[in-house]
Short mmCIF file of C-alpha atoms and ligand atoms in Angstrom, two decimals:
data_model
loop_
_atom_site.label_atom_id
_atom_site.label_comp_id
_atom_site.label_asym_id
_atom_site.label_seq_id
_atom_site.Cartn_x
_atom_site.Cartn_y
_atom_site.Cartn_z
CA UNK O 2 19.26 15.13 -8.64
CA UNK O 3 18.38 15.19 -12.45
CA UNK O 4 16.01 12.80 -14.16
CA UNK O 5 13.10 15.04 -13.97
CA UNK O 6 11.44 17.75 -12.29
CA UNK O 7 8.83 18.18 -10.04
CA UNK O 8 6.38 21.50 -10.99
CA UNK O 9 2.63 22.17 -10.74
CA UNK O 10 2.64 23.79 -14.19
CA UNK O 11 2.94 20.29 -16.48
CA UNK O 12 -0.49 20.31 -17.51
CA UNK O 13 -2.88 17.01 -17.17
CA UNK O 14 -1.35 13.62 -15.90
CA UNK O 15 -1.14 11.60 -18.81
CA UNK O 16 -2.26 8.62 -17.04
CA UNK O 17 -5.72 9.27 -15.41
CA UNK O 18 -6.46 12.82 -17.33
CA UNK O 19 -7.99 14.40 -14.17
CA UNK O 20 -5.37 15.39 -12.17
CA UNK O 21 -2.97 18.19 -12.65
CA UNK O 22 0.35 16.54 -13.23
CA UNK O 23 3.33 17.62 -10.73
CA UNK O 24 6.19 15.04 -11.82
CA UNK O 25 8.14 15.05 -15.36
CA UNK O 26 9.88 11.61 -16.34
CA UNK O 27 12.00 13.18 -19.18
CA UNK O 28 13.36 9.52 -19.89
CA UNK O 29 9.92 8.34 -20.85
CA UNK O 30 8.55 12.02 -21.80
CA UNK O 31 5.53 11.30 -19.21
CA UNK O 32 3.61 13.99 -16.65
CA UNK O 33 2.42 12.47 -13.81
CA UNK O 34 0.19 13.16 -11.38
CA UNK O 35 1.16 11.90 -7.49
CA UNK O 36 -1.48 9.45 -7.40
CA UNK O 37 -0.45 7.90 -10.84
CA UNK O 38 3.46 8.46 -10.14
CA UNK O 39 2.98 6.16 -6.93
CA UNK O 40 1.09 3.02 -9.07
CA UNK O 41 3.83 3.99 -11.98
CA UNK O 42 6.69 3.53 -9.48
CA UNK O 43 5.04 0.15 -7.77
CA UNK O 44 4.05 -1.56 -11.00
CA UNK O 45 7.62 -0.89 -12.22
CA UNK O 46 8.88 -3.09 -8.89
CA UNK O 47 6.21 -5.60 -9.29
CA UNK O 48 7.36 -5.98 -13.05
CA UNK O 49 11.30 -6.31 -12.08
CA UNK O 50 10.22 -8.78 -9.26
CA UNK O 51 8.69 -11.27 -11.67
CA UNK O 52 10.64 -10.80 -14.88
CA UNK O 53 13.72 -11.76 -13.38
CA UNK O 54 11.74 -14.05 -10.41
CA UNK O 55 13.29 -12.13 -7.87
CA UNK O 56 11.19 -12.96 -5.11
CA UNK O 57 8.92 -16.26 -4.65
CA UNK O 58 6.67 -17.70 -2.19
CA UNK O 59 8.51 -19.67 0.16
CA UNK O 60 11.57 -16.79 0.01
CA UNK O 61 12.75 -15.19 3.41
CA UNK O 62 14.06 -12.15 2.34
CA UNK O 63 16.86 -9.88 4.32
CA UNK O 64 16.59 -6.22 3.41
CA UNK O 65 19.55 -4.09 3.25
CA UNK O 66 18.60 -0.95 5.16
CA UNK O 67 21.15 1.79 4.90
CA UNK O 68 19.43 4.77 6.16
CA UNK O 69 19.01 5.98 2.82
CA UNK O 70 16.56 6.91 0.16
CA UNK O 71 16.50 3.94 -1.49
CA UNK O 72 16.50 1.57 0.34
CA UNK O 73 13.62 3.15 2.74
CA UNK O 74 11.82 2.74 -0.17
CA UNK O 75 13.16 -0.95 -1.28
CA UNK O 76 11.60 -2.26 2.09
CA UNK O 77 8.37 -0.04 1.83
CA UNK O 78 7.79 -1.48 -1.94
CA UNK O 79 8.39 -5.45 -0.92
CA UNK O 80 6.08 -4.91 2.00
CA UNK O 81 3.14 -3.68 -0.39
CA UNK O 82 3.92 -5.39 -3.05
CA UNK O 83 4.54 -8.80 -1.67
CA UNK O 84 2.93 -8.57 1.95
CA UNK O 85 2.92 -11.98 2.66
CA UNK O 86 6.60 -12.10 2.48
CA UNK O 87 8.71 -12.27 5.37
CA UNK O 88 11.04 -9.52 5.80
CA UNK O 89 14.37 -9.73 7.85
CA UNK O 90 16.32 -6.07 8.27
CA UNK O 91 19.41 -5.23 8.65
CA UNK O 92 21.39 -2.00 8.76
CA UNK O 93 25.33 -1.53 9.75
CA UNK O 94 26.69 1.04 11.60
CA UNK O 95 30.15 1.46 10.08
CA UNK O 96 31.39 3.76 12.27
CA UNK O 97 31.64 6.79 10.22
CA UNK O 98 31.89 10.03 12.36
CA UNK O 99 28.68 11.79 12.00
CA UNK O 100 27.37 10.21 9.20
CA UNK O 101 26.79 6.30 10.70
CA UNK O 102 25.18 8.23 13.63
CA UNK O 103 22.59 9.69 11.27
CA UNK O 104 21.54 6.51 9.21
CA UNK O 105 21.84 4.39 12.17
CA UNK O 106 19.10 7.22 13.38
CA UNK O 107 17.00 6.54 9.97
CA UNK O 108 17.06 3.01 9.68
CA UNK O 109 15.65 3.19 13.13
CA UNK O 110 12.64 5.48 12.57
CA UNK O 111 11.69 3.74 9.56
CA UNK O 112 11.37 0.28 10.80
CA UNK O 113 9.19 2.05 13.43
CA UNK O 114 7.28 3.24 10.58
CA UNK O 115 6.83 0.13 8.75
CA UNK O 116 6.50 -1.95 11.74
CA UNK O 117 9.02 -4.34 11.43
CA UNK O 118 12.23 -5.76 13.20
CA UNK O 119 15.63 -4.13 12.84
CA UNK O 120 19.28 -5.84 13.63
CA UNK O 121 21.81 -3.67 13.57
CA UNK O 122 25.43 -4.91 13.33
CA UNK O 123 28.47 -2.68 13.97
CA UNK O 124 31.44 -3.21 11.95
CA UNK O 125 33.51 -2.30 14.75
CA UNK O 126 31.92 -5.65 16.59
CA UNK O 127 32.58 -7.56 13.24
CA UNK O 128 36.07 -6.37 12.56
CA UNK O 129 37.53 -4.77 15.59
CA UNK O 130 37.45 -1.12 14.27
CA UNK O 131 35.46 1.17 13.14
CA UNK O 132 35.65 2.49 9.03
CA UNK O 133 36.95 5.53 10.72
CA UNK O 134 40.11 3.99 12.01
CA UNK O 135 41.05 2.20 8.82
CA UNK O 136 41.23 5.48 6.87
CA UNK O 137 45.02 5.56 7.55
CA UNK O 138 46.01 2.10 7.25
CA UNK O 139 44.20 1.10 4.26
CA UNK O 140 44.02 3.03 0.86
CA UNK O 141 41.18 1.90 -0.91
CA UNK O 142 38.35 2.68 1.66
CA UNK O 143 35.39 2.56 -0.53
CA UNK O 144 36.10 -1.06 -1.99
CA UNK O 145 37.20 -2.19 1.93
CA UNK O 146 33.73 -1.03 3.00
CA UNK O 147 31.47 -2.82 -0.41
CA UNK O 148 33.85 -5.78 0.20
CA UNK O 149 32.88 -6.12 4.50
CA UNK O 150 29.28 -4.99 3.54
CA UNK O 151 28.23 -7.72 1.44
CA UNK O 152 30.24 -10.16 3.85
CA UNK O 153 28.25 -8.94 6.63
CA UNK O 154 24.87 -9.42 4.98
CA UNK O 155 25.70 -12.68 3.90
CA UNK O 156 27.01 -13.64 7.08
CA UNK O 157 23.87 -12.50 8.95
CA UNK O 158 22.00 -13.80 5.77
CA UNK O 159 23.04 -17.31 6.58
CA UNK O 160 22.72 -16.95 10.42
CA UNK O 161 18.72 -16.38 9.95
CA UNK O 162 18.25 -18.81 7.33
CA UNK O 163 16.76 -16.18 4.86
CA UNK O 164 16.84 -17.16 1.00
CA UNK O 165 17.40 -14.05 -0.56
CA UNK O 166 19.23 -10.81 0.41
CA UNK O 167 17.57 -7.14 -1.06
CA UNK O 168 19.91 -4.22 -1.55
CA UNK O 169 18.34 -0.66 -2.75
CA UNK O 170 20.65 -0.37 -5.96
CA UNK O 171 19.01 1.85 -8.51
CA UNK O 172 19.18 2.38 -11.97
CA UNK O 173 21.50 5.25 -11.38
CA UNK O 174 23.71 2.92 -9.17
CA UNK O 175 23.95 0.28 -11.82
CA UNK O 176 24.92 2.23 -14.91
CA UNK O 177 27.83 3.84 -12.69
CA UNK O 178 29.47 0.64 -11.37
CA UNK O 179 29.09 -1.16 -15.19
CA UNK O 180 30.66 1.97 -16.78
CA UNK O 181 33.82 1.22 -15.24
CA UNK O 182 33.92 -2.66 -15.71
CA UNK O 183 33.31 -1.87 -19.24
CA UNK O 184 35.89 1.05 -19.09
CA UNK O 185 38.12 -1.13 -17.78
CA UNK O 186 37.27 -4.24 -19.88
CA UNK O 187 36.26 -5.91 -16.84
CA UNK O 188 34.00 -8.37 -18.34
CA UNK O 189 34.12 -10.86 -16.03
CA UNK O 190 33.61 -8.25 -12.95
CA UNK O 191 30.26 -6.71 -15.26
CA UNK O 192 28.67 -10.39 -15.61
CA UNK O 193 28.48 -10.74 -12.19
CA UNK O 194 26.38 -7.29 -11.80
CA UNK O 195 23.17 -8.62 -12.60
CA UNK O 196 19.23 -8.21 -11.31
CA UNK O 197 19.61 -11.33 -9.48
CA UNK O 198 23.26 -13.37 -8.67
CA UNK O 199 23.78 -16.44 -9.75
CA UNK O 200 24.06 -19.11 -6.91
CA UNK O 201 27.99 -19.34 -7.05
CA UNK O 202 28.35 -21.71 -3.65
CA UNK O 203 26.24 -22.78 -1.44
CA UNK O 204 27.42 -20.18 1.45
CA UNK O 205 26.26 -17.46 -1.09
CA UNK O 206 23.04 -16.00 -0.49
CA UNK O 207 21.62 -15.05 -3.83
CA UNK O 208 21.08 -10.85 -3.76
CA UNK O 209 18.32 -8.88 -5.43
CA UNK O 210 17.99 -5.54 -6.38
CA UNK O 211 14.64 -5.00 -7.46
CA UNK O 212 14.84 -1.07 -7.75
CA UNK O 213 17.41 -1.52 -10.27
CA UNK O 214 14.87 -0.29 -13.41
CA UNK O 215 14.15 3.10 -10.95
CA UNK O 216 16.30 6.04 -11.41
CA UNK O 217 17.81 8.24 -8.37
CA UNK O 218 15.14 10.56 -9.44
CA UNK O 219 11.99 8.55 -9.13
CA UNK O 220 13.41 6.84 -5.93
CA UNK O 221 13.36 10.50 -4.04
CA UNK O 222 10.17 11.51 -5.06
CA UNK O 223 8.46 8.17 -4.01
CA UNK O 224 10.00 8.35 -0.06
CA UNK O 225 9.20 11.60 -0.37
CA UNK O 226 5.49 11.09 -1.04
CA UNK O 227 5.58 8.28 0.74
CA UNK O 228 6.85 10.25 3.83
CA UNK O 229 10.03 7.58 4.51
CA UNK O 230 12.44 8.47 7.20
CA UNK O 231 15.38 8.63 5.20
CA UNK O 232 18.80 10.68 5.11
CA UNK O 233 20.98 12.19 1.69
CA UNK O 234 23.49 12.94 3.93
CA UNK O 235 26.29 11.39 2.11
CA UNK O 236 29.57 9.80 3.33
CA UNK O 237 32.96 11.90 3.52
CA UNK O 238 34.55 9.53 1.88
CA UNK O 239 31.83 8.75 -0.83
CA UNK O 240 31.23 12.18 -1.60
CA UNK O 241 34.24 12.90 -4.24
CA UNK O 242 34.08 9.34 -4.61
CA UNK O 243 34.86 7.63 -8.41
CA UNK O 244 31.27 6.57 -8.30
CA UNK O 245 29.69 9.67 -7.71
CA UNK O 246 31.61 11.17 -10.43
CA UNK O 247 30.52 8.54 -12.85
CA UNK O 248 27.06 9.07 -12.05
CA UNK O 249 27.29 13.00 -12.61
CA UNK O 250 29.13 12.25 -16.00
CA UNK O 251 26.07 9.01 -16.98
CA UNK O 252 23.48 12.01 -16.01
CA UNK O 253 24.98 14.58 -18.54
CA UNK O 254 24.98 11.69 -21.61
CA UNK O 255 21.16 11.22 -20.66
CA UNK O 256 20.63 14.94 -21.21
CA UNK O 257 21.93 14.52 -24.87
CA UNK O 258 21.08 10.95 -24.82
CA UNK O 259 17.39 10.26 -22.98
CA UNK O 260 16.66 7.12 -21.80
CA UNK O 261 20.60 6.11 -22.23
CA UNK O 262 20.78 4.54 -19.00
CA UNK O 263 17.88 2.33 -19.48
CA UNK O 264 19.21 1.14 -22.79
CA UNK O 265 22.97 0.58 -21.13
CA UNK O 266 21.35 -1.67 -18.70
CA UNK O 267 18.96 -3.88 -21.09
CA UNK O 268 21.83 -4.14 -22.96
CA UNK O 269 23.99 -5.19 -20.58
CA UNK O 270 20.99 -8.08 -19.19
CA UNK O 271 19.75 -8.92 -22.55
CA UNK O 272 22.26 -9.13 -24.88
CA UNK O 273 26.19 -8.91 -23.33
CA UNK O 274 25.97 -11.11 -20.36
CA UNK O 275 23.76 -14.24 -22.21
CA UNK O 276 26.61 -13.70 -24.90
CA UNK O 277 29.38 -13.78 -22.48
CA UNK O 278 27.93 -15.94 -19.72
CA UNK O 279 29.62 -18.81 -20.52
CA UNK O 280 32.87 -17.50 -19.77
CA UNK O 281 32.27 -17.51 -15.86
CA UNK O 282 31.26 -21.14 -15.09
CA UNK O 283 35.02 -21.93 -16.62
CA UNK O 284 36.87 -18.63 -14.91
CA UNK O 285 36.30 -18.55 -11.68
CA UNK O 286 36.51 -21.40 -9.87
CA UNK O 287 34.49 -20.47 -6.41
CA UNK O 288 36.40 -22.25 -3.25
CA UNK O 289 35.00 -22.43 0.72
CA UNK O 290 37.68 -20.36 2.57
CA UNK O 291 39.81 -22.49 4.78
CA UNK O 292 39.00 -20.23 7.91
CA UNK O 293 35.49 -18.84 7.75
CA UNK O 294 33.82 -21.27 5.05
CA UNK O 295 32.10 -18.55 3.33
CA UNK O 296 32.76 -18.72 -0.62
CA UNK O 297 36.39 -17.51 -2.16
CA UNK O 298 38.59 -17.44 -4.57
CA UNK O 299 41.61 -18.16 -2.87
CA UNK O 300 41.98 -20.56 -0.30
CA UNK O 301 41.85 -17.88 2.44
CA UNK O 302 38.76 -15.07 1.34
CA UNK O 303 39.64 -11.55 1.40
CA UNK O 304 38.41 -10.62 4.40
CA UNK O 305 39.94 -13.14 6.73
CA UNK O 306 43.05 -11.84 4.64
CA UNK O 307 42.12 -8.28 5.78
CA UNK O 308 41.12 -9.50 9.64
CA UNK O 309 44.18 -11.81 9.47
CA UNK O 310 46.66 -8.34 8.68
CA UNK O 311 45.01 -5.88 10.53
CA UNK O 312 45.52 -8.21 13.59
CA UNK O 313 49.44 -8.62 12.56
CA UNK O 314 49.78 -4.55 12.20
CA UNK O 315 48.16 -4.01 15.92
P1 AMP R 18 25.40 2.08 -1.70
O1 AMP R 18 26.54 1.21 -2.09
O2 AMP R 18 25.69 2.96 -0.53
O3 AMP R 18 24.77 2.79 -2.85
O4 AMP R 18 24.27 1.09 -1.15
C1 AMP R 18 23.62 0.18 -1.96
C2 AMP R 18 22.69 -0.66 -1.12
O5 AMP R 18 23.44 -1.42 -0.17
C3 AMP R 18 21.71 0.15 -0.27
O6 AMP R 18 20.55 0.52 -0.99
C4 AMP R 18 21.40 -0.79 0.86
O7 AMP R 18 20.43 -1.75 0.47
C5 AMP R 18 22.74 -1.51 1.06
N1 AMP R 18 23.52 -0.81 2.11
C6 AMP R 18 24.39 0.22 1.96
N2 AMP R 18 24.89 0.62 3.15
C7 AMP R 18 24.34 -0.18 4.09
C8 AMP R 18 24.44 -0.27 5.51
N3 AMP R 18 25.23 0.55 6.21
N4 AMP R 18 23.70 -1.21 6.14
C9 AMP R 18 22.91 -2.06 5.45
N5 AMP R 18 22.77 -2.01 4.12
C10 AMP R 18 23.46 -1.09 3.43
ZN1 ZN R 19 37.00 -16.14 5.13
#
């Protein structure tokens, strides 16, 4: 994981010029000390959270809890930064030999550590089989499992009456996926990647990421300070995955090119998507599906399309 390094020979921490400094930022050119890193990384959050009004007082918020790095710290960073708010979590067990076992595991010990409520929702319960037993009928895994995941938390969203749903998408995360809308000229597809979604229907839960200004980086060495349960144990099918090669080939531009990612992603919220935002309202015409209600396209959404041919294939 690039970004920065961690070292005790970085001289004084720039910020309170006491401490030694253990942490390099090389985006911002900043040695930090642990102390200072900690307040760096939860002022960042707070500063996300109200530029783009993320989260407000009456909200109910459902976090996305994956097992993972970031978004151990996602619910660890609402619940100090906005204490007062009520936090609803979720995690799903996909069914992923091995690797669901593990995060299941994590998501477990780290609602024990921050005290709170967990619901955990198997796909296999939701869909009849586990991601492991799609592998063979269905090509494009990776999109399958995005496409159930943020059905599931809005389902689930809607079923405790929470205002908001929280996923742990990071700065790293959000350069990747826009590289290829742009790539691909996908304008439309890049508008809707935002800080905050737009309320498209009323079935649709608006989603948050408020760890999207954090790099990959900066997310590790918080839960690690922080002591988070968390797993990097990655999924098979993820691993090679498109994504994860656009992130390695975003991180080697930000060697040549610091800060790059920060600057794709202003650019993207400040000055392509007012320009093109326009465009949606009069494309996409959002429909209630005619089985499930929840908001589509089509008459029939894709996944009672993918329920409805899985069911037909036995
Ligand atoms: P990913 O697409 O794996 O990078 O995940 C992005 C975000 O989606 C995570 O930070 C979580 O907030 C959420 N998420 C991913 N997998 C799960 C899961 N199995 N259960 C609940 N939330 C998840
Ligand atoms: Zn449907």
């Amino acid at each position: 994981m690039k970004g920065g390094t961690t070292s005790k020979s970085l001289g004084i921490c720039r910020h309170c010029r006491v401490e030694e400094a253990e942490i390099r930022l090389n985006y911002a050119r900043l040695n930090l000390c642990g102390k200072c890193f900690v307040k760096f990384v939860e002022r960042k959050v707070a500063r996300t959270i109200n530029e783009y009004h993320m989260i407000e007082k009456h909200d109910r918020i459902l976090v996305a809890i994956s097992g993972g790095k970031d978004s151990a710290a996602l619910l660890h960073l609402i619940r100090r930064i906005m204490p007062d708010t009520e936090v609803i979590c979720l995690h799903i067990d996909l069914g992923i030999k091995g690797f669901s076992d593990v995060c299941r595991q994590k998501a477990e010990e780290l609602v024990k550590y921050e005290n709170v409520e967990l619901t955990i929702v198997s796909l296999e319960d939701f869909l009849g089989y586990r991601l492991d037993e799609l592998t063979s009928r269905r090509r494009r895994i990776c999109s399958l499992c995005g496409l159930m995941r943020r059905y599931i938390l809005n389902y689930y969203g809607l079923a405790y009456g929470v205002t908001k749903i929280a996923t742990g998408h990071n700065l790293d995360d959000a350069v990747a996926i826009l590289w290829d809308f742009y790539i691909r000229g996908d304008l439309l597809e890049a508008l809707k990647f935002q800080p905050v979604t737009k309320l498209i229907h009323p079935k649709a839960i608006p989603r948050i990421k408020p760890l999207i200004e954090l790099t990959d980086f900066e997310l590790k060495i918080y839960a690690d300070i922080k002591s988070l349960p968390y797993t990097l144990t990655q999924c098979s099918f993820g691993r090679e995955s498109k994504l994860n090669r656009r992130k390695k080939l975003v991180e080697s531009i930000e060697l040549m090119y610091p800060a790059f990612k920060h600057t794709f992603l202003k650019s993207h919220v400040k000055r392509v998507s007012p320009l093109l935002s326009g465009l949606t309202s009069r494309s996409i015409n959002w429909k209630s599906c005619s089985r499930c209600g929840m908001p589509s396209r089509g008459d029939v959404c894709s996944v009672c399309r993918i329920k409805k041919s899985l069911k037909k294939r036995g």
